[in-house]
Amino acid sequence: MALYEHVFLARQDLAQAQVDALAETATKIVEDMDGKVTKVETWGLRSLAYKIAKNRKAHYVMLNIDAPAGVVAELERQTQINEDIIRYMTVKVDELETGPSVMMRKQERSDRGDRGSRGDRGGSDGDRGPRREREDANAGE
């Protein structure tokens, strides 16, 4: 069986319970056709880069799937029919991530307030030497 990552965007006006129900429906479709969903991640309500069907935000959900290609075709067919899902994408991958995805790790960092190795500014001035005077600044006098 092949490995896939399936991400879908649900409308912004849905409640979290409805989004979870969409993920359960997708999981049921996969499992009914002898596939297996190894992980479901809800990334939450996030802003879109541009409006999609009058939505400025969407609920993001990712499923890691271990299933034959026919299962993915049926999942995508059912996803197209659903009016609550505004976009989806399925990607075949070589291996599935075992821990949290990059999006979840990014969210954890922002929740903790980590600013990375540079602090809250873009660069660090600690490794620079003293500032030297510019020669052309005194030339105009």
Steps between C-alpha positions, in 0.01 A plus 500: 500500500608857433537786748317831457449831675151640444435861605163668469371848578152530647284814498567758771143507631506134609526410868797293615267204558391515135863509386575197716200325343644568153830342608311198640309466173824500302647245740193278459526515118864388517440225755193362318719439196775313692722800551633642825518855634809514720467860621246783495620854577272801530705812434217731597343807344766678296500798263512432128740677264202604286122464512364160400123482445449816710705354790795688648579222748468122502531204736805292399506122556769250398466121482788254460367211292637153428280365220488389135448760225131413451426607855652843440298540179178427692600733784565783255169431322310523829696812598403674174132434569509646853402869504672565832847426356630787289842356403689173536830349395633146519872435465672163474798484738787256550445479876260650751616725783467326835504807723312826461510658155688821421180702537439364850861564605472855366182552701667372819789746456264795460299388805814494714613838372829372357663753276781282376872551549490866396270630771229744400725686253614376162872490567745510784742787547713315754741349247575827317795718574475869586340723239745693288439845360408532136756688294247655262297650792776749579579575134202736457624750763 
